[in-house]
Short mmCIF file of C-alpha atoms in Angstrom, two decimals:
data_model
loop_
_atom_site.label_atom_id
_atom_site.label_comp_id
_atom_site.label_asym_id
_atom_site.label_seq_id
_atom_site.Cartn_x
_atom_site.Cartn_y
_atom_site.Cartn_z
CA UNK E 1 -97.74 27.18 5.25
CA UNK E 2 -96.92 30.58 4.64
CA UNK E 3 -95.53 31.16 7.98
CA UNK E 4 -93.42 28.22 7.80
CA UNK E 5 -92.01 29.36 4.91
CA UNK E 6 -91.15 32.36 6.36
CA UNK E 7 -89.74 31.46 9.33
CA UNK E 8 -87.28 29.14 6.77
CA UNK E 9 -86.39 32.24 5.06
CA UNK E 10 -85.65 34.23 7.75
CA UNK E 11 -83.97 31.86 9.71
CA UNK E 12 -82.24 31.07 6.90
CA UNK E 13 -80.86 34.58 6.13
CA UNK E 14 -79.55 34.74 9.89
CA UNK E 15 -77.59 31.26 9.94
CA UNK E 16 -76.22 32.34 6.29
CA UNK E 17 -75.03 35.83 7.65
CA UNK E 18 -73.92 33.99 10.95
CA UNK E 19 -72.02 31.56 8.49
CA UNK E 20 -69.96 34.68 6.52
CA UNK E 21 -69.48 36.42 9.67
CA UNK E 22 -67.53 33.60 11.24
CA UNK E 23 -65.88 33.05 8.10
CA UNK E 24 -64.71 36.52 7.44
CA UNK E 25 -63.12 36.43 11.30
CA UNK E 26 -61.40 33.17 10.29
CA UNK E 27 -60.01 34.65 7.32
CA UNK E 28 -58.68 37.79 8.48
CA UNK E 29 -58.73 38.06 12.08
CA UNK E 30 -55.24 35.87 13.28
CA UNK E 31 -55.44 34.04 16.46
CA UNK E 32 -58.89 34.38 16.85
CA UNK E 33 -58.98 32.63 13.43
CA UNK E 34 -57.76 29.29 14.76
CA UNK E 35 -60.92 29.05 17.09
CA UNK E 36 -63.62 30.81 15.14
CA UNK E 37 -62.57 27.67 12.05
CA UNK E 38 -63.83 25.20 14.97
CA UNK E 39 -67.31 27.03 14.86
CA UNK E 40 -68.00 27.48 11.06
CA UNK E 41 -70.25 24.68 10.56
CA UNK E 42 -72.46 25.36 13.28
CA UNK E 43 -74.73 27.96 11.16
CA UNK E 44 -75.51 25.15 8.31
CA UNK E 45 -75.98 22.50 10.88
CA UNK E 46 -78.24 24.41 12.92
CA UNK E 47 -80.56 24.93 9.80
CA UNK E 48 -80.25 21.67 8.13
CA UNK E 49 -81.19 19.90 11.45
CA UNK E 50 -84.32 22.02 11.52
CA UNK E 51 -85.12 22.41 7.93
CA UNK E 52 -86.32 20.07 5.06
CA UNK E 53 -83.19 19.05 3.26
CA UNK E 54 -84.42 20.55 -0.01
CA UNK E 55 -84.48 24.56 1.96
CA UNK E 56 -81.18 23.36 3.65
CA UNK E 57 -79.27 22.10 0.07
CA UNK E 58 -80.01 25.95 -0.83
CA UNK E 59 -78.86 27.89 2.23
CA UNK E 60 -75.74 25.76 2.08
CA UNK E 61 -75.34 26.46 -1.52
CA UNK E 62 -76.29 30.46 -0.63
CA UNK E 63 -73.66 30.34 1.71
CA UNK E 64 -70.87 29.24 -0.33
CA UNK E 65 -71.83 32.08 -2.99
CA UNK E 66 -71.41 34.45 -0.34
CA UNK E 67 -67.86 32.96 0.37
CA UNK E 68 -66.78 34.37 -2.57
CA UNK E 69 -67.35 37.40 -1.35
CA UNK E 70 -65.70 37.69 1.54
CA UNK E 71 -62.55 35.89 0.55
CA UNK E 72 -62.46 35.95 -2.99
CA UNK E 73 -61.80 32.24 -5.07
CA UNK E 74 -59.39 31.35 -2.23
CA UNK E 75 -62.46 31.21 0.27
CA UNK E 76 -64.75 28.96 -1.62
CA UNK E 77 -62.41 26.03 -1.30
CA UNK E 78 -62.74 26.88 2.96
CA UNK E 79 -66.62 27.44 2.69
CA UNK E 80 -66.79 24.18 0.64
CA UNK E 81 -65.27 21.94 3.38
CA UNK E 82 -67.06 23.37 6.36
CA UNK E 83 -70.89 24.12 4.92
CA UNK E 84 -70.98 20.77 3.46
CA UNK E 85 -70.03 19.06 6.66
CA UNK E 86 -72.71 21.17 8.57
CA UNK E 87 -75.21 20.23 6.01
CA UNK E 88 -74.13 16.07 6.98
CA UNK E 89 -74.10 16.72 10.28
CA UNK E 90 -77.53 18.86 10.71
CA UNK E 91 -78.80 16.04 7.97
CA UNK E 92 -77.84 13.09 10.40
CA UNK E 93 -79.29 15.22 13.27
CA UNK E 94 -82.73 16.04 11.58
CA UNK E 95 -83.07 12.04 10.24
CA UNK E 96 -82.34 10.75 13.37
CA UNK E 97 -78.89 8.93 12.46
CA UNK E 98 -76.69 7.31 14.81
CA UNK E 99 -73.57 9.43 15.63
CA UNK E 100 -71.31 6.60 13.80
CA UNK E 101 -72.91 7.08 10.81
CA UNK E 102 -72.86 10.63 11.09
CA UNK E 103 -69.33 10.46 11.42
CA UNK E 104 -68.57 8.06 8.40
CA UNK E 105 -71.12 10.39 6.24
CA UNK E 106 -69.10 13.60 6.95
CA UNK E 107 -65.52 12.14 6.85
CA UNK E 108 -66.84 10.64 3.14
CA UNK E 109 -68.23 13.83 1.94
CA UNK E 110 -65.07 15.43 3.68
CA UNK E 111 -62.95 13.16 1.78
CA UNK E 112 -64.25 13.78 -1.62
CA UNK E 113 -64.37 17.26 -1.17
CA UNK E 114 -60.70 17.32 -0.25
CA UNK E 115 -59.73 15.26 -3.14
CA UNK E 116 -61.71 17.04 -5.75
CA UNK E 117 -60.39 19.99 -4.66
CA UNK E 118 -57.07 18.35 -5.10
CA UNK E 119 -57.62 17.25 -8.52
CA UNK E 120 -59.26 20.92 -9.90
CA UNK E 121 -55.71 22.32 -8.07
CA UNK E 122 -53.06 19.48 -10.10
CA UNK E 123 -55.55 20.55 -13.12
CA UNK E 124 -55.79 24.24 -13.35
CA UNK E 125 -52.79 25.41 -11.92
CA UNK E 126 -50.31 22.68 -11.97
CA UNK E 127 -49.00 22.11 -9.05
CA UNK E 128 -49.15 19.38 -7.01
CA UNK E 129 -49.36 19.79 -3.44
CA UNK E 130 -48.18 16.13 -2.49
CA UNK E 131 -44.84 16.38 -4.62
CA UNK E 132 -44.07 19.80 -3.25
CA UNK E 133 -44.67 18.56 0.52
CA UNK E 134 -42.33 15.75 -0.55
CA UNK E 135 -39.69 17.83 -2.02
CA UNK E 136 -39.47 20.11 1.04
CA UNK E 137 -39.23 16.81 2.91
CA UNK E 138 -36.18 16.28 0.65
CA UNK E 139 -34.37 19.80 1.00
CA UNK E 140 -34.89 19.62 4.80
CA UNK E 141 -33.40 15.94 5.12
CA UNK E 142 -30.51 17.39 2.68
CA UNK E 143 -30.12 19.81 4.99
CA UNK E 144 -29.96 17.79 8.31
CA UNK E 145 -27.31 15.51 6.06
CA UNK E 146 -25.38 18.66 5.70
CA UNK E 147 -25.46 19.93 9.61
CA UNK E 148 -24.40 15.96 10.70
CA UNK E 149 -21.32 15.84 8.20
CA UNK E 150 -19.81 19.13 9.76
CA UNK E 151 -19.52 16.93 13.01
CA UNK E 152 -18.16 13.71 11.68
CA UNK E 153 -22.04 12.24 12.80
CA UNK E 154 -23.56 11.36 9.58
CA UNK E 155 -24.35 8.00 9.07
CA UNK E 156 -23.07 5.79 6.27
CA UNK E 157 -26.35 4.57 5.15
CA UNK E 158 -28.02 8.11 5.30
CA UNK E 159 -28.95 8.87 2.07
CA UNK E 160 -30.49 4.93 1.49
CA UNK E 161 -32.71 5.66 5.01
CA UNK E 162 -33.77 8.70 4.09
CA UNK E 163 -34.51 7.49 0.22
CA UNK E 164 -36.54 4.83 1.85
CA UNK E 165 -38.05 6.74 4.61
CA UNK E 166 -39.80 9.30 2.46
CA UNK E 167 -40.38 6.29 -0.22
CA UNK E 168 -43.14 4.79 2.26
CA UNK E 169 -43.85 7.85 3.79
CA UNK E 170 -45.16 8.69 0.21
CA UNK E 171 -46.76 5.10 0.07
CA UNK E 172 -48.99 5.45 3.17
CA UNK E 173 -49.84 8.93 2.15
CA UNK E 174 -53.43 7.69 1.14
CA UNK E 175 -53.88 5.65 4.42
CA UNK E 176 -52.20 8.90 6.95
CA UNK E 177 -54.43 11.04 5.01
CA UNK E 178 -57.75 8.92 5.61
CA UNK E 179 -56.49 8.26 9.04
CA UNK E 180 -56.18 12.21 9.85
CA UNK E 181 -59.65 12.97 8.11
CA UNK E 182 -61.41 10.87 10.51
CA UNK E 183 -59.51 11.97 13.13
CA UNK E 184 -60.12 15.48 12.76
CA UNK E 185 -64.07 14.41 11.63
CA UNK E 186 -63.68 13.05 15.27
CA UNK E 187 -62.57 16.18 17.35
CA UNK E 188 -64.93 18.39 14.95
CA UNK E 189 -67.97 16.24 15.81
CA UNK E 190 -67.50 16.65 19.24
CA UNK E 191 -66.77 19.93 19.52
CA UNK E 192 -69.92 20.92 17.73
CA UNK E 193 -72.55 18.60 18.58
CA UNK E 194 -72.85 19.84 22.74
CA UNK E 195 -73.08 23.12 20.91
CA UNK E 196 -76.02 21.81 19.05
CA UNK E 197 -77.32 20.38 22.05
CA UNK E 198 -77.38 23.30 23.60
CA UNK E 199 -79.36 24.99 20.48
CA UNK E 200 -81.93 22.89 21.81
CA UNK E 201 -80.99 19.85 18.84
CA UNK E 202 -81.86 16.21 20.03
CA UNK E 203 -77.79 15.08 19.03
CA UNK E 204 -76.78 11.30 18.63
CA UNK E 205 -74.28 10.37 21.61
CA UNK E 206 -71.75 7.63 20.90
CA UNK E 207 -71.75 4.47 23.05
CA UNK E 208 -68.97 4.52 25.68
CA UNK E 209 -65.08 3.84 24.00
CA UNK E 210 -64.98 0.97 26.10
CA UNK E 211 -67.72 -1.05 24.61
CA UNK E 212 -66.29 -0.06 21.51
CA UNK E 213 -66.26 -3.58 19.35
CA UNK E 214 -65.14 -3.67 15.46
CA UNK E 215 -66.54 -5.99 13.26
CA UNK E 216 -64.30 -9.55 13.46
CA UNK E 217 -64.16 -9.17 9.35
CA UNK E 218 -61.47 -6.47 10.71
CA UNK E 219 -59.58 -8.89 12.08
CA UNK E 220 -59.79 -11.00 8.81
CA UNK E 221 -58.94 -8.60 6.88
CA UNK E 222 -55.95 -7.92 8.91
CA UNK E 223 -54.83 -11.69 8.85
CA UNK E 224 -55.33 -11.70 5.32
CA UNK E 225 -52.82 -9.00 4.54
CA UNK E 226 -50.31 -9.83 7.29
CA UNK E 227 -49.91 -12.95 5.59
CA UNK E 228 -49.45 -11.87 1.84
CA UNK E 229 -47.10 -9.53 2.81
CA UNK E 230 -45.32 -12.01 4.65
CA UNK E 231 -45.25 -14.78 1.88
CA UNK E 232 -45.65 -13.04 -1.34
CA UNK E 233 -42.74 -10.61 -2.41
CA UNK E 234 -44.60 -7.68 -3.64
CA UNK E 235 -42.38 -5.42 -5.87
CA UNK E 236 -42.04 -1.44 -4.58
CA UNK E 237 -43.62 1.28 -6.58
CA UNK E 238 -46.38 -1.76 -7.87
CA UNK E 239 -50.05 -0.68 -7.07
CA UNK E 240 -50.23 -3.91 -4.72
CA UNK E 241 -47.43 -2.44 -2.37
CA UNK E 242 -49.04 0.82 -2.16
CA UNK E 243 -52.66 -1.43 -1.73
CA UNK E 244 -51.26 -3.77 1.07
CA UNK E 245 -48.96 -0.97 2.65
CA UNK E 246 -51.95 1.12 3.49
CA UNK E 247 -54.39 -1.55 4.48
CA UNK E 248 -52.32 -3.02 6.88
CA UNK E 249 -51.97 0.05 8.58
CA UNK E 250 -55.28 1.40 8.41
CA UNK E 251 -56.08 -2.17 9.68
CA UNK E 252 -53.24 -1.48 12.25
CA UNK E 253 -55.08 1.72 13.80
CA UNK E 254 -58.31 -0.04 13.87
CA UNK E 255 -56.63 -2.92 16.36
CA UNK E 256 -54.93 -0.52 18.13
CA UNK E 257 -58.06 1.28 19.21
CA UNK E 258 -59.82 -1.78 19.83
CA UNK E 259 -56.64 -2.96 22.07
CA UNK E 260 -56.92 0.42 23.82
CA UNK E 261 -60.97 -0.16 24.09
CA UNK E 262 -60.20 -3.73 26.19
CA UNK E 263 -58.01 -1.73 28.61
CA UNK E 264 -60.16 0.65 29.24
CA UNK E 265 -62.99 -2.14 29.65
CA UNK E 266 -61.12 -4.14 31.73
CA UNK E 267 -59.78 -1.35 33.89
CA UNK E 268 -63.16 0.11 34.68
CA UNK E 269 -64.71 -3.76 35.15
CA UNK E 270 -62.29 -4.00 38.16
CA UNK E 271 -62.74 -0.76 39.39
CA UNK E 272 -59.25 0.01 39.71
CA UNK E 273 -58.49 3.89 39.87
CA UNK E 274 -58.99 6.54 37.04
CA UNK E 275 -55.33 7.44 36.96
CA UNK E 276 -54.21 3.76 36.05
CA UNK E 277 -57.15 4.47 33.41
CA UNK E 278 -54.82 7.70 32.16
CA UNK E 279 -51.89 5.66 32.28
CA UNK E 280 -53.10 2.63 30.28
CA UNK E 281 -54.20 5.08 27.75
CA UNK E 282 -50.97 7.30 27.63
CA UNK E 283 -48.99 4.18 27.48
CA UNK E 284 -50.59 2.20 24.81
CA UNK E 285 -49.25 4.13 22.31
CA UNK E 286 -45.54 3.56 22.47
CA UNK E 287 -46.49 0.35 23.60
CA UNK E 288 -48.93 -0.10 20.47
CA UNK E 289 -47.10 -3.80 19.28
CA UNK E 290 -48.71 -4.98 22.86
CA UNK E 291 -52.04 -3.38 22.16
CA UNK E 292 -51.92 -4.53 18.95
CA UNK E 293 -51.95 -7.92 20.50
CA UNK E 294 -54.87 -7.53 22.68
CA UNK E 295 -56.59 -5.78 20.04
CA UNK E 296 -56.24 -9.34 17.81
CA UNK E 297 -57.41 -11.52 20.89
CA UNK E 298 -60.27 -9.15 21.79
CA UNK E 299 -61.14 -9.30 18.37
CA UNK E 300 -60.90 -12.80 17.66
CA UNK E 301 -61.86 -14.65 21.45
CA UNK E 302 -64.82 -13.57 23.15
CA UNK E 303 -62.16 -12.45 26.67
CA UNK E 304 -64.84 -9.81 27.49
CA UNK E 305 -67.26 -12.21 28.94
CA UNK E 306 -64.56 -14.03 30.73
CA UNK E 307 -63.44 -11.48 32.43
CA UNK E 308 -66.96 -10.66 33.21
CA UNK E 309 -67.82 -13.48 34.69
CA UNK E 310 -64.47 -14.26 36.39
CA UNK E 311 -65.19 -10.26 38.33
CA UNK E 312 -68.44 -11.26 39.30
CA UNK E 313 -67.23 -14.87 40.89
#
């Protein structure tokens, strides 16, 4: 027992000094900065997938202290994001959680770290980081407006566009903002768990993207929303807009990628070439009305086992 607890200690003391050396490189060492950020996590996750979560809650919480510093206040907020994540993902390592659930579990803790964060910023010091992104939206489509009516180019309906452009650009915030969390909680994930791996960790694997399959209730929900906001008028600024407005596309994205998910299935069950594979994929994004659609029938018809069975005749 009293080895164990030493070897928790001093391992400990080596992934917290790992942890503020990386940090202190991202903070004040440019260029370098924008890889070393990638890596910050690894030090907490590393423990915490080793570690009873009780030793790992401290050494997480250690290493946020020591944040402060290295950076001063302005690093805690930094240290916050990326020691809590390596605590989820070390957690979801050490429990033996699949690698979707360690990916919702660190986007959520993500996400409320983000937006309490947010709130302690609009609180103590006033300013509002979503109005001010939206105001320099403003001055810079001011300024475009300004540069087109030296040419004779500017539109007649340019102010009303761009009035409603950043309108539902502010609307969907919520949804782009979830959207880009997971996103990112998607890259990170993968950057860090070979890493892990490699560390000797036994690390989740996700199943391959084309056997990716959403629930149908996706598909419900999607139907459900499509048609209020095609039959019931829903009045702009109203908290139902802003509900429906980022549901659908959240609900959008999902159908997308399970569009995308069919291509790729079907693709690889006729063994056609990996370049058409590349080009499916590169396509289906301008093309995403068309994925959208196979998305809904993949969703809603069982054509996966149809085309299975219609390769193998």
């Amino acid at each position: 027992m009293p080895n164990e607890q030493t070897k928790q200690l001093t391992f400990g003391a080596m992934m917290i000094a790992l942890f503020s050396i990386l940090l202190a490189v991202s903070f004040y060492v440019p260029i370098l900065n924008l890889i070393t950020s990638l890596f910050i996590a690894v030090p907490i996750a590393w423990y915490s997938a080793k570690f009873n979560r009780k030793a790992s809650i401290l050494v997480t919480v250690v290493s946020i202290i020591m944040s402060l510093f290295i950076g001063g206040l302005l690093a805690i907020p930094f240290a916050m994001i990326h020691a809590l994540m390596g605590f989820t993902i070390g957690d979801a390592i050490r429990t033996k959680k699949s690698k979707l659930f360690m990916l919702l579990s660190t986007a959520g803790v993500l996400l409320v770290n983000i937006v309490m964060q947010y709130v302690i910023v609009v609180l103590t010091i006033g300013i509002n980081p979503v109005k001010e992104l939206l105001t320099i939206a403003t001055d810079q489509y001011d300024q475009m407006g300004v540069f087109l009516e030296r040419f004779n180019a500017l539109p007649k309906d340019y102010d009303q566009t761009v009035a409603d452009t950043l309108y539902m650009f502010e609307t969907v915030m919520p949804s782009l903002f979830i959207i880009s969390l997971f996103g990112f909680v998607f890259i990170l994930v993968n950057i860090l768990l070979p890493i892990l791996k490699r560390l000797g960790l036994d690390v989740p694997k996700f199943p391959p993207f084309s056997q990716l399959r959403f629930p149908k209730s996706v598909l419900w929900y999607y139907i459900v929303v499509l048609v209020v906001t095609l039959f019931v008028e829903l009045e702009q600024g109203t908290f139902a807009f802003m509900v429906f407005a980022n549901a659908a596309l959240i609900l959008r994205v999902l159908l997308v990628l399970q569009g995308i998910s069919f291509v790729q299935f079907f693709i690889l069950e006729k063994g056609w070439p990996k370049w058409t594979l590349i080009v499916a994929i590169i396509l289906a994004i301008p093309l995403q009305a068309i994925t959208l659609i196979i998305g809904i029938f993949d969703l809603g018809f069982n054509i996966r086992s149809y085309v299975k069975d219609k390769n193998r005749k």
